[in-house]
Tab-separated table of C-alpha atoms in Angstrom:
chain	number	residue	atom	x	y	z
O	25	UNK	CA	-18.238	-25.739	51.463
O	26	UNK	CA	-17.560	-29.199	53.009
O	27	UNK	CA	-15.536	-32.168	51.844
O	28	UNK	CA	-16.360	-35.820	52.460
O	29	UNK	CA	-14.155	-38.909	52.086
O	30	UNK	CA	-15.105	-42.577	52.524
O	31	UNK	CA	-13.560	-46.035	52.152
O	32	UNK	CA	-14.906	-49.568	52.639
O	33	UNK	CA	-12.859	-52.656	51.868
O	34	UNK	CA	-13.257	-56.430	52.081
O	35	UNK	CA	-12.475	-59.711	50.320
O	36	UNK	CA	-14.738	-61.761	48.111
O	37	UNK	CA	-14.751	-65.258	46.514
O	38	UNK	CA	-17.098	-66.411	43.729
O	39	UNK	CA	-17.535	-69.812	42.141
O	40	UNK	CA	-19.734	-71.041	39.269
O	41	UNK	CA	-20.473	-74.605	38.207
O	42	UNK	CA	-22.562	-75.872	35.329
O	43	UNK	CA	-22.543	-77.696	31.949
O	44	UNK	CA	-19.297	-79.505	32.919
O	45	UNK	CA	-17.393	-76.199	33.369
O	46	UNK	CA	-16.172	-74.539	36.547
O	47	UNK	CA	-14.826	-71.068	37.089
O	48	UNK	CA	-13.776	-69.298	40.274
O	49	UNK	CA	-12.371	-65.900	41.144
O	50	UNK	CA	-11.335	-63.924	44.179
O	51	UNK	CA	-10.555	-60.271	44.560
O	52	UNK	CA	-10.711	-57.348	46.916
O	53	UNK	CA	-14.181	-55.754	47.290
O	54	UNK	CA	-13.948	-52.022	47.883
O	55	UNK	CA	-15.835	-48.708	47.599
O	56	UNK	CA	-14.072	-45.396	47.806
O	57	UNK	CA	-15.579	-41.979	47.313
O	58	UNK	CA	-14.869	-38.253	47.598
O	59	UNK	CA	-17.537	-35.539	47.661
O	60	UNK	CA	-17.832	-31.772	47.965
O	61	UNK	CA	-20.974	-29.752	48.914
O	62	UNK	CA	-21.360	-26.015	48.682
O	63	UNK	CA	-24.359	-24.064	49.963
O	64	UNK	CA	-25.372	-20.712	48.449
O	65	UNK	CA	-27.470	-19.367	51.248
O	66	UNK	CA	-30.160	-21.437	53.045
O	67	UNK	CA	-32.112	-22.218	49.894
O	68	UNK	CA	-29.574	-23.466	47.283
O	69	UNK	CA	-27.048	-26.256	47.384
O	70	UNK	CA	-24.573	-27.724	44.896
O	71	UNK	CA	-22.811	-31.087	45.383
O	72	UNK	CA	-20.457	-33.324	43.409
O	73	UNK	CA	-19.420	-36.900	44.191
O	74	UNK	CA	-16.670	-39.132	42.637
O	75	UNK	CA	-16.843	-42.865	43.468
O	76	UNK	CA	-14.972	-46.043	42.443
O	77	UNK	CA	-15.995	-49.553	43.500
O	78	UNK	CA	-15.454	-53.215	42.870
O	79	UNK	CA	-18.133	-55.712	43.946
O	80	UNK	CA	-19.060	-59.322	43.764
O	81	UNK	CA	-20.463	-60.567	40.397
O	82	UNK	CA	-24.095	-59.551	39.989
O	83	UNK	CA	-24.390	-58.871	43.711
O	84	UNK	CA	-27.057	-56.236	43.085
O	85	UNK	CA	-29.356	-58.829	41.486
O	86	UNK	CA	-29.605	-60.881	44.661
O	87	UNK	CA	-32.609	-59.066	46.112
O	88	UNK	CA	-36.376	-59.774	46.361
O	89	UNK	CA	-37.015	-57.267	43.586
O	90	UNK	CA	-34.828	-59.350	41.375
O	91	UNK	CA	-36.736	-62.477	42.305
O	92	UNK	CA	-39.974	-60.731	41.413
O	93	UNK	CA	-38.824	-60.051	37.925
O	94	UNK	CA	-37.270	-63.451	37.347
O	95	UNK	CA	-33.693	-62.105	37.539
O	96	UNK	CA	-32.724	-63.524	40.898
O	97	UNK	CA	-29.892	-65.738	39.610
O	98	UNK	CA	-26.322	-64.721	40.399
O	99	UNK	CA	-24.351	-64.196	37.197
O	100	UNK	CA	-27.572	-64.430	35.219
O	101	UNK	CA	-26.586	-67.628	33.389
O	102	UNK	CA	-22.996	-66.614	32.512
O	103	UNK	CA	-20.315	-69.027	33.596
O	104	UNK	CA	-17.356	-66.590	33.296
O	105	UNK	CA	-16.832	-64.758	36.542
O	106	UNK	CA	-15.754	-61.126	36.622
O	107	UNK	CA	-16.006	-58.842	39.556
O	108	UNK	CA	-17.988	-55.701	38.698
O	109	UNK	CA	-15.976	-52.492	38.548
O	110	UNK	CA	-17.578	-49.032	38.322
O	111	UNK	CA	-16.275	-45.486	38.256
O	112	UNK	CA	-18.882	-42.747	38.454
O	113	UNK	CA	-19.205	-38.972	38.759
O	114	UNK	CA	-22.419	-37.230	39.917
O	115	UNK	CA	-23.339	-33.647	40.233
O	116	UNK	CA	-26.649	-32.165	41.646
O	117	UNK	CA	-28.193	-28.827	42.276
O	118	UNK	CA	-31.066	-28.383	44.799
O	119	UNK	CA	-33.238	-25.267	45.173
O	120	UNK	CA	-35.815	-24.892	47.967
O	121	UNK	CA	-38.549	-22.323	48.279
O	122	UNK	CA	-39.710	-22.693	51.876
O	123	UNK	CA	-42.531	-20.101	51.603
O	124	UNK	CA	-44.226	-22.046	48.843
O	125	UNK	CA	-43.192	-25.475	50.038
O	126	UNK	CA	-41.600	-26.159	46.670
O	127	UNK	CA	-38.240	-27.688	45.645
O	128	UNK	CA	-36.350	-28.404	42.395
O	129	UNK	CA	-33.629	-31.000	41.968
O	130	UNK	CA	-31.357	-31.242	38.902
O	131	UNK	CA	-29.040	-34.273	38.827
O	132	UNK	CA	-26.600	-35.493	36.181
O	133	UNK	CA	-24.302	-38.510	36.402
O	134	UNK	CA	-21.947	-40.492	34.304
O	135	UNK	CA	-20.188	-43.826	34.890
O	136	UNK	CA	-18.009	-46.369	33.201
O	137	UNK	CA	-17.387	-49.980	34.045
O	138	UNK	CA	-17.812	-53.577	32.912
O	139	UNK	CA	-21.365	-54.283	33.990
O	140	UNK	CA	-23.445	-51.180	33.246
O	141	UNK	CA	-26.043	-52.990	31.190
O	142	UNK	CA	-26.896	-55.590	33.825
O	143	UNK	CA	-27.321	-52.839	36.343
O	144	UNK	CA	-29.714	-50.837	34.102
O	145	UNK	CA	-31.899	-53.891	33.350
O	146	UNK	CA	-33.024	-54.180	36.989
O	147	UNK	CA	-35.472	-51.296	36.456
O	148	UNK	CA	-37.031	-52.662	33.246
O	149	UNK	CA	-38.331	-56.214	33.974
O	150	UNK	CA	-39.725	-56.619	30.438
O	151	UNK	CA	-36.245	-57.243	29.055
O	152	UNK	CA	-33.587	-59.823	29.649
O	153	UNK	CA	-30.214	-60.607	28.042
O	154	UNK	CA	-28.969	-63.986	26.912
O	155	UNK	CA	-25.735	-64.820	28.723
O	156	UNK	CA	-24.210	-61.420	29.121
O	157	UNK	CA	-20.419	-61.469	29.715
O	158	UNK	CA	-18.864	-58.390	31.252
O	159	UNK	CA	-16.463	-56.464	29.052
O	160	UNK	CA	-14.684	-53.174	29.556
O	161	UNK	CA	-15.457	-49.796	28.040
O	162	UNK	CA	-19.173	-49.383	28.934
O	163	UNK	CA	-20.671	-45.955	29.547
O	164	UNK	CA	-23.803	-44.778	31.339
O	165	UNK	CA	-25.179	-41.266	31.191
O	166	UNK	CA	-28.288	-40.029	33.010
O	167	UNK	CA	-30.178	-36.793	33.688
O	168	UNK	CA	-32.917	-36.271	36.246
O	169	UNK	CA	-35.302	-33.359	36.933
O	170	UNK	CA	-37.587	-33.522	39.959
O	171	UNK	CA	-40.009	-30.868	41.260
O	172	UNK	CA	-42.088	-30.990	44.463
O	173	UNK	CA	-44.809	-28.726	45.795
O	174	UNK	CA	-46.616	-28.887	49.163
O	175	UNK	CA	-50.244	-27.615	49.367
O	176	UNK	CA	-51.053	-26.747	52.939
O	177	UNK	CA	-54.847	-26.615	52.433
O	178	UNK	CA	-54.811	-30.253	51.148
O	179	UNK	CA	-52.099	-31.476	53.531
O	180	UNK	CA	-50.528	-33.120	50.494
O	181	UNK	CA	-47.271	-33.136	48.576
O	182	UNK	CA	-47.189	-33.539	44.787
O	183	UNK	CA	-44.057	-34.329	42.769
O	184	UNK	CA	-43.210	-34.779	39.092
O	185	UNK	CA	-39.992	-36.375	37.927
O	186	UNK	CA	-38.498	-36.574	34.412
O	187	UNK	CA	-35.431	-38.632	33.713
O	188	UNK	CA	-33.415	-39.863	30.759
O	189	UNK	CA	-30.844	-42.656	30.485
O	190	UNK	CA	-28.397	-43.579	27.744
O	191	UNK	CA	-26.179	-46.667	27.771
O	192	UNK	CA	-23.454	-47.638	25.384
O	193	UNK	CA	-21.891	-51.075	25.937
O	194	UNK	CA	-19.506	-53.557	24.411
O	195	UNK	CA	-20.990	-56.889	25.344
O	196	UNK	CA	-20.618	-60.552	24.437
O	197	UNK	CA	-23.835	-62.521	23.734
O	198	UNK	CA	-23.151	-66.245	23.721
O	199	UNK	CA	-19.502	-65.281	23.331
O	200	UNK	CA	-20.166	-63.241	20.144
O	201	UNK	CA	-19.022	-59.654	20.455
O	202	UNK	CA	-21.414	-56.859	19.733
O	203	UNK	CA	-22.073	-53.159	20.499
O	204	UNK	CA	-25.295	-52.273	22.268
O	205	UNK	CA	-27.075	-48.956	22.772
O	206	UNK	CA	-30.067	-48.366	25.045
O	207	UNK	CA	-31.983	-45.126	25.597
O	208	UNK	CA	-34.812	-44.692	28.095
O	209	UNK	CA	-37.188	-41.857	28.948
O	210	UNK	CA	-39.230	-41.939	32.158
O	211	UNK	CA	-41.980	-39.859	33.681
O	212	UNK	CA	-43.182	-40.316	37.198
O	213	UNK	CA	-45.858	-38.562	39.255
O	214	UNK	CA	-46.484	-38.992	42.979
O	215	UNK	CA	-49.010	-37.792	45.547
O	216	UNK	CA	-48.533	-38.233	49.289
O	217	UNK	CA	-50.674	-36.996	52.186
O	218	UNK	CA	-49.029	-35.663	55.375
O	219	UNK	CA	-51.958	-35.543	57.823
O	220	UNK	CA	-51.174	-35.278	61.506
O	221	UNK	CA	-53.055	-38.463	62.283
O	222	UNK	CA	-51.667	-42.009	62.164
O	223	UNK	CA	-52.961	-42.878	58.708
O	224	UNK	CA	-51.645	-41.405	55.475
O	225	UNK	CA	-51.701	-42.440	51.825
O	226	UNK	CA	-49.547	-42.357	48.725
O	227	UNK	CA	-50.129	-42.945	44.998
O	228	UNK	CA	-47.576	-43.069	42.193
O	229	UNK	CA	-47.531	-43.745	38.463
O	230	UNK	CA	-44.572	-44.296	36.163
O	231	UNK	CA	-44.195	-44.761	32.409
O	232	UNK	CA	-40.996	-45.765	30.506
O	233	UNK	CA	-40.162	-45.737	26.849
O	234	UNK	CA	-37.155	-47.855	25.974
O	235	UNK	CA	-35.318	-48.381	22.705
O	236	UNK	CA	-32.554	-50.892	22.033
O	237	UNK	CA	-30.024	-51.286	19.223
O	238	UNK	CA	-27.717	-54.279	19.007
O	239	UNK	CA	-24.944	-54.172	16.388
O	240	UNK	CA	-22.857	-57.387	16.235
O	241	UNK	CA	-19.410	-57.499	14.764
O	242	UNK	CA	-20.748	-59.781	12.036
O	243	UNK	CA	-24.454	-60.063	10.975
O	244	UNK	CA	-27.506	-57.943	10.928
O	245	UNK	CA	-28.407	-55.395	13.630
O	246	UNK	CA	-31.400	-55.850	16.005
O	247	UNK	CA	-33.625	-52.954	17.059
O	248	UNK	CA	-36.841	-52.725	19.063
O	249	UNK	CA	-38.721	-50.331	21.367
O	250	UNK	CA	-41.425	-50.716	24.018
O	251	UNK	CA	-43.597	-48.918	26.544
O	252	UNK	CA	-43.898	-50.047	30.101
O	253	UNK	CA	-46.063	-48.798	32.986
O	254	UNK	CA	-46.038	-49.188	36.728
O	255	UNK	CA	-48.145	-47.835	39.543
O	256	UNK	CA	-48.745	-48.305	43.237
O	257	UNK	CA	-51.017	-47.216	46.054
O	258	UNK	CA	-49.816	-47.315	49.649
O	259	UNK	CA	-51.401	-46.872	53.099
O	260	UNK	CA	-49.017	-45.933	55.919
O	261	UNK	CA	-49.972	-46.422	59.565
O	262	UNK	CA	-47.664	-44.927	62.215
O	263	UNK	CA	-49.050	-46.566	65.353
O	264	UNK	CA	-46.372	-44.989	67.595
O	265	UNK	CA	-42.817	-43.799	67.465
O	266	UNK	CA	-41.634	-47.412	67.625
O	267	UNK	CA	-44.199	-49.219	65.455
O	268	UNK	CA	-44.847	-48.518	61.770
O	269	UNK	CA	-46.910	-50.517	59.233
O	270	UNK	CA	-47.634	-50.130	55.514
O	271	UNK	CA	-49.674	-52.016	52.881
O	272	UNK	CA	-48.976	-51.448	49.197
O	273	UNK	CA	-50.681	-52.468	45.947
O	274	UNK	CA	-48.415	-52.724	42.860
O	275	UNK	CA	-49.309	-53.055	39.253
O	276	UNK	CA	-46.958	-53.655	36.294
O	277	UNK	CA	-47.768	-53.623	32.610
O	278	UNK	CA	-44.838	-54.804	30.609
O	279	UNK	CA	-46.754	-54.978	27.308
O	280	UNK	CA	-50.392	-55.008	26.172
O	281	UNK	CA	-51.151	-58.530	27.371
O	282	UNK	CA	-48.282	-58.991	29.807
O	283	UNK	CA	-49.043	-57.622	33.253
O	284	UNK	CA	-49.221	-58.602	36.928
O	285	UNK	CA	-50.355	-57.238	40.295
O	286	UNK	CA	-49.184	-57.803	43.860
O	287	UNK	CA	-50.017	-56.808	47.404
O	288	UNK	CA	-47.095	-56.213	49.798
O	289	UNK	CA	-46.963	-55.493	53.493
O	290	UNK	CA	-44.229	-54.060	55.784
O	291	UNK	CA	-43.988	-53.817	59.529
O	292	UNK	CA	-41.113	-52.276	61.519
O	293	UNK	CA	-40.691	-52.358	65.298
O	294	UNK	CA	-37.933	-50.324	66.889
O	295	UNK	CA	-36.693	-51.945	70.079
O	296	UNK	CA	-34.739	-49.520	72.283
O	297	UNK	CA	-32.128	-47.249	70.764
O	298	UNK	CA	-30.121	-49.820	68.846
O	299	UNK	CA	-32.350	-52.766	67.791
O	300	UNK	CA	-35.114	-52.977	65.226
O	301	UNK	CA	-37.144	-55.791	63.670
O	302	UNK	CA	-38.709	-55.560	60.197
O	303	UNK	CA	-41.026	-58.021	58.419
O	304	UNK	CA	-41.653	-57.983	54.647
O	305	UNK	CA	-44.567	-59.825	53.093
O	306	UNK	CA	-45.268	-60.296	49.353
O	307	UNK	CA	-48.343	-61.877	47.704
O	308	UNK	CA	-48.920	-62.125	43.974
O	309	UNK	CA	-52.514	-61.422	43.061
O	310	UNK	CA	-52.841	-62.323	39.375
O	311	UNK	CA	-50.483	-63.665	36.774
O	312	UNK	CA	-47.699	-66.051	37.836
O	313	UNK	CA	-45.955	-66.083	34.455
O	314	UNK	CA	-44.593	-63.148	32.441
O	315	UNK	CA	-43.049	-62.969	29.035
O	316	UNK	CA	-39.753	-61.135	28.873
O	317	UNK	CA	-38.230	-60.111	25.530
O	318	UNK	CA	-34.850	-61.649	25.044
O	319	UNK	CA	-32.404	-60.595	22.417
O	320	UNK	CA	-28.933	-61.754	21.272
O	321	UNK	CA	-26.932	-61.413	18.163
O	322	UNK	CA	-29.139	-61.555	15.051
O	323	UNK	CA	-32.118	-62.872	17.061
O	324	UNK	CA	-35.123	-61.843	19.102
O	325	UNK	CA	-37.299	-64.168	21.149
O	326	UNK	CA	-39.378	-64.278	24.284
O	327	UNK	CA	-38.883	-66.267	27.414
O	328	UNK	CA	-41.358	-67.175	30.178
O	329	UNK	CA	-40.548	-66.505	33.805
O	330	UNK	CA	-42.500	-67.855	36.778
O	331	UNK	CA	-42.925	-65.088	39.364
O	332	UNK	CA	-42.488	-65.657	43.060
O	333	UNK	CA	-46.075	-66.122	44.345
O	334	UNK	CA	-45.394	-65.106	47.930
O	335	UNK	CA	-42.626	-64.862	50.508
O	336	UNK	CA	-42.021	-63.496	54.008
O	337	UNK	CA	-38.642	-62.024	54.940
O	338	UNK	CA	-37.494	-60.959	58.451
O	339	UNK	CA	-34.678	-58.529	59.143
O	340	UNK	CA	-33.075	-57.861	62.543
O	341	UNK	CA	-30.781	-54.787	62.673
O	342	UNK	CA	-28.471	-53.497	65.373
O	343	UNK	CA	-26.844	-50.089	65.255
O	344	UNK	CA	-24.066	-49.176	67.610
């Protein structure tokens, strides 16, 4: 077995202005973890990881994927600032069969904190929450099964992944307290070629089924469920050891008449042993407006979001 320990620490300040109100907060930003890995021969491995962190408010939403789904605003409309705190425990078991080119991964995790619901919504762009305010006592449980198989005659790898997620939160919607429960089931299939040439392909499809139950301290409960689908097709071109390019088509179907498509490009150039330059390009092909279901205490509604039509992002990285 082998132990691992890690610590990262910093200092953060956050400020929010709007509607004649102002709030600011400052706190330490840290991430500490401890892990243990045990191998049972060359084919099986068990690992467990315990982590605790405190981060800037809604820092994980500030990303191009958040902009794509209309959730790119820090704090997501809430004026009360609370740094996100999360404590998590994760255990996994990995089994490899090298003769058949197959593998099986079983992973279970649980976490508690004050912002679990916001974190979970990133993966489901059909939903949004009206002014979520972070409160303590939230729980997040997940289970994941993933199997892969390589077929030498086809020079391809196939994988199937099943996952489940359960969230139980104490949240404030427009400053009214309520209890919220979310369950989600997901199935994902993926095919990727591994030819020896420069050009390879990849295709993936995913389907989610999400249910939500909101029970306010006073008033009627709100319940709904919905299917969502996503798929992509990617072409990868490895021109050399230093230059890599990829083009990807994405399709999202949030509901029967609520879908959009995009075409993205990626180029990475490795310069020497330490430097690298990456370019990201995004172009929306079809709809520029999507309808997201919005719920609060005793109410359901829909809200329109204008999607980002196109952007180009450059990233320079140095490792030393």
